[in-house]
Coordinates of N, CA and C in Angstrom, one line a residue:
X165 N -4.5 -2.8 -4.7 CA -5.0 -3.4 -5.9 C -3.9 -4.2 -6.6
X166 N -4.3 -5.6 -7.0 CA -3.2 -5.9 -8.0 C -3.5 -6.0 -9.2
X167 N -2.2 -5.9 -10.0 CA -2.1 -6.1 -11.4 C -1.2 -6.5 -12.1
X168 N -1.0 -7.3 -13.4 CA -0.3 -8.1 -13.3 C 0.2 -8.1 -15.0
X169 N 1.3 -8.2 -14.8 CA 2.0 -7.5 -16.1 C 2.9 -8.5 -17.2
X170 N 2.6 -8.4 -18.4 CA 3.4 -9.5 -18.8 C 4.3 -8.7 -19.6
X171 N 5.7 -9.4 -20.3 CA 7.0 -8.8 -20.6 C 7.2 -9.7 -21.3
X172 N 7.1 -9.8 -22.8 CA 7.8 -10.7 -23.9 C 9.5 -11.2 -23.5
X173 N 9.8 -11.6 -23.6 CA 11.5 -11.9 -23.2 C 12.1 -12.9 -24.0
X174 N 13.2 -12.6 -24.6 CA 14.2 -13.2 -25.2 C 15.7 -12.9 -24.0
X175 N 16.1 -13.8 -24.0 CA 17.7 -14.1 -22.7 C 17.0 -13.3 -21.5
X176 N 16.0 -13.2 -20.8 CA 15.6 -12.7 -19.6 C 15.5 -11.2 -19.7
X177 N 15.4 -10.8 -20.9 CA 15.0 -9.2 -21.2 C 14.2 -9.1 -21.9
X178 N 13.7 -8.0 -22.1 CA 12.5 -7.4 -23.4 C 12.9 -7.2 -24.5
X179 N 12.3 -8.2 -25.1 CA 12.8 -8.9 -26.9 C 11.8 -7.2 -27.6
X180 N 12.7 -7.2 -28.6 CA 12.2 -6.0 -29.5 C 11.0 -6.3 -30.1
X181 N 11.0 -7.4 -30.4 CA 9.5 -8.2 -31.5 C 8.9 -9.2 -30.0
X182 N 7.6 -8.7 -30.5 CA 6.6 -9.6 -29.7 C 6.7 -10.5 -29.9
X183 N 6.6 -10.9 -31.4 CA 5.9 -12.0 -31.5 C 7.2 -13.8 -31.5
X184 N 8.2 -13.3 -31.4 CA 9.6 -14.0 -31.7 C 10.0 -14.0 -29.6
X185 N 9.9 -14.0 -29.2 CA 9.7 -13.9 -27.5 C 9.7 -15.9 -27.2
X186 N 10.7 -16.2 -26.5 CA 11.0 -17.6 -26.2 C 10.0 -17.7 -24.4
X187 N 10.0 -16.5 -23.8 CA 9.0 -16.8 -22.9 C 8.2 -15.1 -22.2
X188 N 7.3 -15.7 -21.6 CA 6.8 -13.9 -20.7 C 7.5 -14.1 -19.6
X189 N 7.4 -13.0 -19.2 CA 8.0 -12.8 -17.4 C 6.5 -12.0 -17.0
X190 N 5.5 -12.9 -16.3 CA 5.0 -12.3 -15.7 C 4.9 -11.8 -14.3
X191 N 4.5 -10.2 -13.9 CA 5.0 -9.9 -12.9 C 3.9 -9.1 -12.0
X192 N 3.4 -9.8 -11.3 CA 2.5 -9.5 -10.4 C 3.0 -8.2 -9.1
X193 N 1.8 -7.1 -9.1 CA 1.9 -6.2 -8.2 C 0.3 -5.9 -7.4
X194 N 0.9 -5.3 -5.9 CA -0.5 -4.8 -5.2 C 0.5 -3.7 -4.5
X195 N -0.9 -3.1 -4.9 CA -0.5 -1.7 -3.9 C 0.5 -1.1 -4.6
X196 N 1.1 -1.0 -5.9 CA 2.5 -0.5 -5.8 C 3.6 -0.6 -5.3
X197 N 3.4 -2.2 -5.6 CA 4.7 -2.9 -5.0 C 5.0 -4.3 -5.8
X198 N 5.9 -4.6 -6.3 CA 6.1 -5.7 -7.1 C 6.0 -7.0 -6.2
X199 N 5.3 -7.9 -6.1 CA 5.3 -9.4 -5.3 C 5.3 -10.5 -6.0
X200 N 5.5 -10.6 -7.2 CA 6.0 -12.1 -7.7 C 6.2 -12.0 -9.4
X201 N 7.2 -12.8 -9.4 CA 7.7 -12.6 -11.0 C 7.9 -14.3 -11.4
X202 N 7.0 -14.6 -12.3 CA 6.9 -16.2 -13.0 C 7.4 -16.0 -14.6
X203 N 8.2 -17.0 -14.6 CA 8.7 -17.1 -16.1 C 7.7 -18.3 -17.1
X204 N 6.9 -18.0 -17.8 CA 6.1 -19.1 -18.5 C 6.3 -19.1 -20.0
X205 N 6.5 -20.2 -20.1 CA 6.2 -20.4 -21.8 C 5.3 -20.2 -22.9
X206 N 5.4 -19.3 -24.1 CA 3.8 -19.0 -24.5 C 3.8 -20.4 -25.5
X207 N 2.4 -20.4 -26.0 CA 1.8 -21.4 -26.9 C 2.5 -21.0 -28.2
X208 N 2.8 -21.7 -29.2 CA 3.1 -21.7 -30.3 C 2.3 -20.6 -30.8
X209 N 3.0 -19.0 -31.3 CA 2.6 -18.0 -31.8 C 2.1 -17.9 -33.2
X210 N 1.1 -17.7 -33.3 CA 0.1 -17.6 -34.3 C -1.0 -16.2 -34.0
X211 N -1.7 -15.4 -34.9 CA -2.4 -14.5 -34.7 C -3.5 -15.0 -33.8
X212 N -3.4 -13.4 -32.8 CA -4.3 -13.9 -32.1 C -4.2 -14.6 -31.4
X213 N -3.2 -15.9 -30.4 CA -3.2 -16.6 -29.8 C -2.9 -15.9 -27.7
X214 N -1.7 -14.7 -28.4 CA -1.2 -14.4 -27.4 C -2.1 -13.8 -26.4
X215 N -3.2 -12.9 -27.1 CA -3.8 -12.1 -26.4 C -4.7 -12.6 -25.9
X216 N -5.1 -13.7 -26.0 CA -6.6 -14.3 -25.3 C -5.5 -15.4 -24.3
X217 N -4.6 -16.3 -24.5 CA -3.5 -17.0 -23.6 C -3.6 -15.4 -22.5
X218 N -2.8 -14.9 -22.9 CA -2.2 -13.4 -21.3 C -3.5 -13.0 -20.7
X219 N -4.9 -12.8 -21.5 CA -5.9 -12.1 -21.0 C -6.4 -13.4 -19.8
X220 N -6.4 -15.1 -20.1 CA -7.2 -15.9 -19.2 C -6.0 -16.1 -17.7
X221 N -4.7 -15.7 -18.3 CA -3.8 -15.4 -17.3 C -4.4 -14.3 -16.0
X222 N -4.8 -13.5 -16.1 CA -5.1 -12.3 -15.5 C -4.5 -10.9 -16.3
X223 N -3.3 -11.0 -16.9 CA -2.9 -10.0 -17.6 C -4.0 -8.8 -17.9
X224 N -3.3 -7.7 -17.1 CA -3.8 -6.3 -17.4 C -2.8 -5.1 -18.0
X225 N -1.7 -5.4 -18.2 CA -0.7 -4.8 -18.9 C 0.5 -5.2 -19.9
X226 N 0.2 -5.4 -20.9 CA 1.7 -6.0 -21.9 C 2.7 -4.3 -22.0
X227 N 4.1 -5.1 -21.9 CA 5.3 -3.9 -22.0 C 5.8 -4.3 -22.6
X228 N 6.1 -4.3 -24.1 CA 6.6 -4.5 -25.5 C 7.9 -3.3 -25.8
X229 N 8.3 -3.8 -27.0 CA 9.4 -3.1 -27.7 C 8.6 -3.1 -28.8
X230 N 8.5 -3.8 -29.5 CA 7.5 -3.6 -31.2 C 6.2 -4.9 -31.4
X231 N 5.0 -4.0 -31.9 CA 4.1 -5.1 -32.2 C 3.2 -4.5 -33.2
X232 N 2.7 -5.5 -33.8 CA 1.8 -4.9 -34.9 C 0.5 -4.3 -34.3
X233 N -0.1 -3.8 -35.2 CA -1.2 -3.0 -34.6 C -2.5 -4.0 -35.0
X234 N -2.1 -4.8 -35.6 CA -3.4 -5.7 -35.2 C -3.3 -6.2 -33.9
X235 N -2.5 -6.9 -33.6 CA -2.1 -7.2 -32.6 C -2.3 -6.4 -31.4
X236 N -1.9 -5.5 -31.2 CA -2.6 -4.1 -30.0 C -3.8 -4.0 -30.0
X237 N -4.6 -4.2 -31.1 CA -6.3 -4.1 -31.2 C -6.8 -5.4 -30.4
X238 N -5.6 -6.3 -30.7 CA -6.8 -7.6 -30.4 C -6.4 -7.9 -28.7
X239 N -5.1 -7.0 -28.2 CA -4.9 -6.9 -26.8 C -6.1 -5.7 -26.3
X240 N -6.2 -4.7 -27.1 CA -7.8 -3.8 -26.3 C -8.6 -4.8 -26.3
X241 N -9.0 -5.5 -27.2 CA -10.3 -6.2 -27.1 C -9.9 -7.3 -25.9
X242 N -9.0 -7.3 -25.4 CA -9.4 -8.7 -24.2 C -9.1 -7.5 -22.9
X243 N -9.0 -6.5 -22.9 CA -8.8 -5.6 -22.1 C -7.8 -5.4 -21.2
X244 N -6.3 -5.5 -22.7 CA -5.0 -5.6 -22.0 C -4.8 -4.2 -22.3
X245 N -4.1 -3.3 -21.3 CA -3.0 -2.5 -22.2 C -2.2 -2.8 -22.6
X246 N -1.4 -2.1 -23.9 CA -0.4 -2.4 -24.2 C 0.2 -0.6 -24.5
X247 N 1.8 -1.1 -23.7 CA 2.8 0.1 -23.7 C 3.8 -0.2 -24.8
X248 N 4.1 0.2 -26.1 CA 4.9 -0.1 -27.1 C 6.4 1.3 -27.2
X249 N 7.3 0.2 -27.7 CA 8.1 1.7 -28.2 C 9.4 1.5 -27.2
X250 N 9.2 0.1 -25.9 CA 10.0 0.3 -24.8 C 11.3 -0.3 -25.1
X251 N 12.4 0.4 -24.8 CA 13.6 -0.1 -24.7 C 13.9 -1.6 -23.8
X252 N 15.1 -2.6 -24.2 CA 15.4 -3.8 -23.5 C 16.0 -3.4 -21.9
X253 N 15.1 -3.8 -21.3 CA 15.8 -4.0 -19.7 C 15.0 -5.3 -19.0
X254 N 15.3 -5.7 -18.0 CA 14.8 -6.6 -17.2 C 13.2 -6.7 -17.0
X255 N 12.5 -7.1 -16.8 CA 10.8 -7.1 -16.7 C 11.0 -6.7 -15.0
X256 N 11.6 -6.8 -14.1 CA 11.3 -5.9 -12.7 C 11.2 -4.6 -13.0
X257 N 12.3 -4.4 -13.7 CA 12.9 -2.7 -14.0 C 12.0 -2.0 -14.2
X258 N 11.3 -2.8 -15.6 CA 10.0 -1.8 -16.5 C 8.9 -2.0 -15.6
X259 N 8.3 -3.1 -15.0 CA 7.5 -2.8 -14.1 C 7.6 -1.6 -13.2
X260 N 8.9 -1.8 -13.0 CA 8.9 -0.6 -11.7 C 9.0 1.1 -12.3
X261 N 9.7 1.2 -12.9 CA 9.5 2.1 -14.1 C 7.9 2.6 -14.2
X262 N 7.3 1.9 -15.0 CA 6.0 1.8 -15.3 C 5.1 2.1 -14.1
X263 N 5.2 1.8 -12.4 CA 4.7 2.3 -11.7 C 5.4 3.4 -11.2
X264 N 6.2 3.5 -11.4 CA 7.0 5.2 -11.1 C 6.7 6.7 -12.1
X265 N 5.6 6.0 -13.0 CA 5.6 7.1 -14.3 C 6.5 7.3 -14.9
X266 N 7.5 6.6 -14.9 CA 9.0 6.9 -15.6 C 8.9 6.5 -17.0
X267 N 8.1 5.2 -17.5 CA 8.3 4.2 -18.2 C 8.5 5.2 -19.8
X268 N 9.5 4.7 -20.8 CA 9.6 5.8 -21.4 C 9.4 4.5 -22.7
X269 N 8.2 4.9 -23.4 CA 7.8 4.0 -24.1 C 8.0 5.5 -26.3
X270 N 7.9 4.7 -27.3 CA 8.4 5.7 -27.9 C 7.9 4.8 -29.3
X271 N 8.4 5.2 -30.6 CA 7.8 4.2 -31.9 C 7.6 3.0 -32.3
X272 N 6.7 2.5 -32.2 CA 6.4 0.8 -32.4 C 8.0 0.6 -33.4
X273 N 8.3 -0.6 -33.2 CA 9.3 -1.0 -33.6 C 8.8 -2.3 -34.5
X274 N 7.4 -2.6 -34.7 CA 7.1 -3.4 -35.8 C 6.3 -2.8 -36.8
X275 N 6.2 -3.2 -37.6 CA 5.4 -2.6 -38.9 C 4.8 -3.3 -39.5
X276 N 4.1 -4.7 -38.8 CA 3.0 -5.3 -39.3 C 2.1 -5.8 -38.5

């Protein structure tokens, strides 16, 4: 089965704030196995924009460090998960993490 994960990134790691993120790393998996990782540019961030951009992507998982909770609502509504709370490492790592059950996700780190 594949699925395909996006990773806010600031310098090639996981930016604390969503919404301040200079590109995603998205990271495509089947079977439980990582096969391709694209670096794309999001659209000029404004409410709302991210989650329907990642959702026509294929995006079925966002791995954040902090995001508002509207924001989270409006990723259920296009029928993303979103994992918040996660510490900065590479978007392979947390992928792989994340398919290992390890992923250690903990308090939103935004507050609006």
């Amino acid at each position: 089965m594949k699925k395909i994960f996006a990773i806010p990134a600031l310098n090639g790691q996981l930016t604390q704030h969503f919404g301040h993120c200079e590109s995603f790393a998205l990271v495509a998996t089947e079977n439980g196995i990582i096969i391709d990782e694209e670096w794309i540019t999001p659209p000029v961030h404004q409410p709302g924009v991210y989650p329907k951009f990642l959702s026509e992507l294929g995006v079925q998982v966002v791995i954040a460090g902090g995001m508002g909770q509207k924001a989270q609502d409006l990723f259920t509504q296009n029928n993303i998960q979103v994992c918040v709370g996660v510490e900065p490492d590479s978007p392979k790592n947390l992928v792989q993490k994340y398919m290992d059950e390890a992923l250690v996700t903990g308090g939103n780190q935004c507050t609006h």
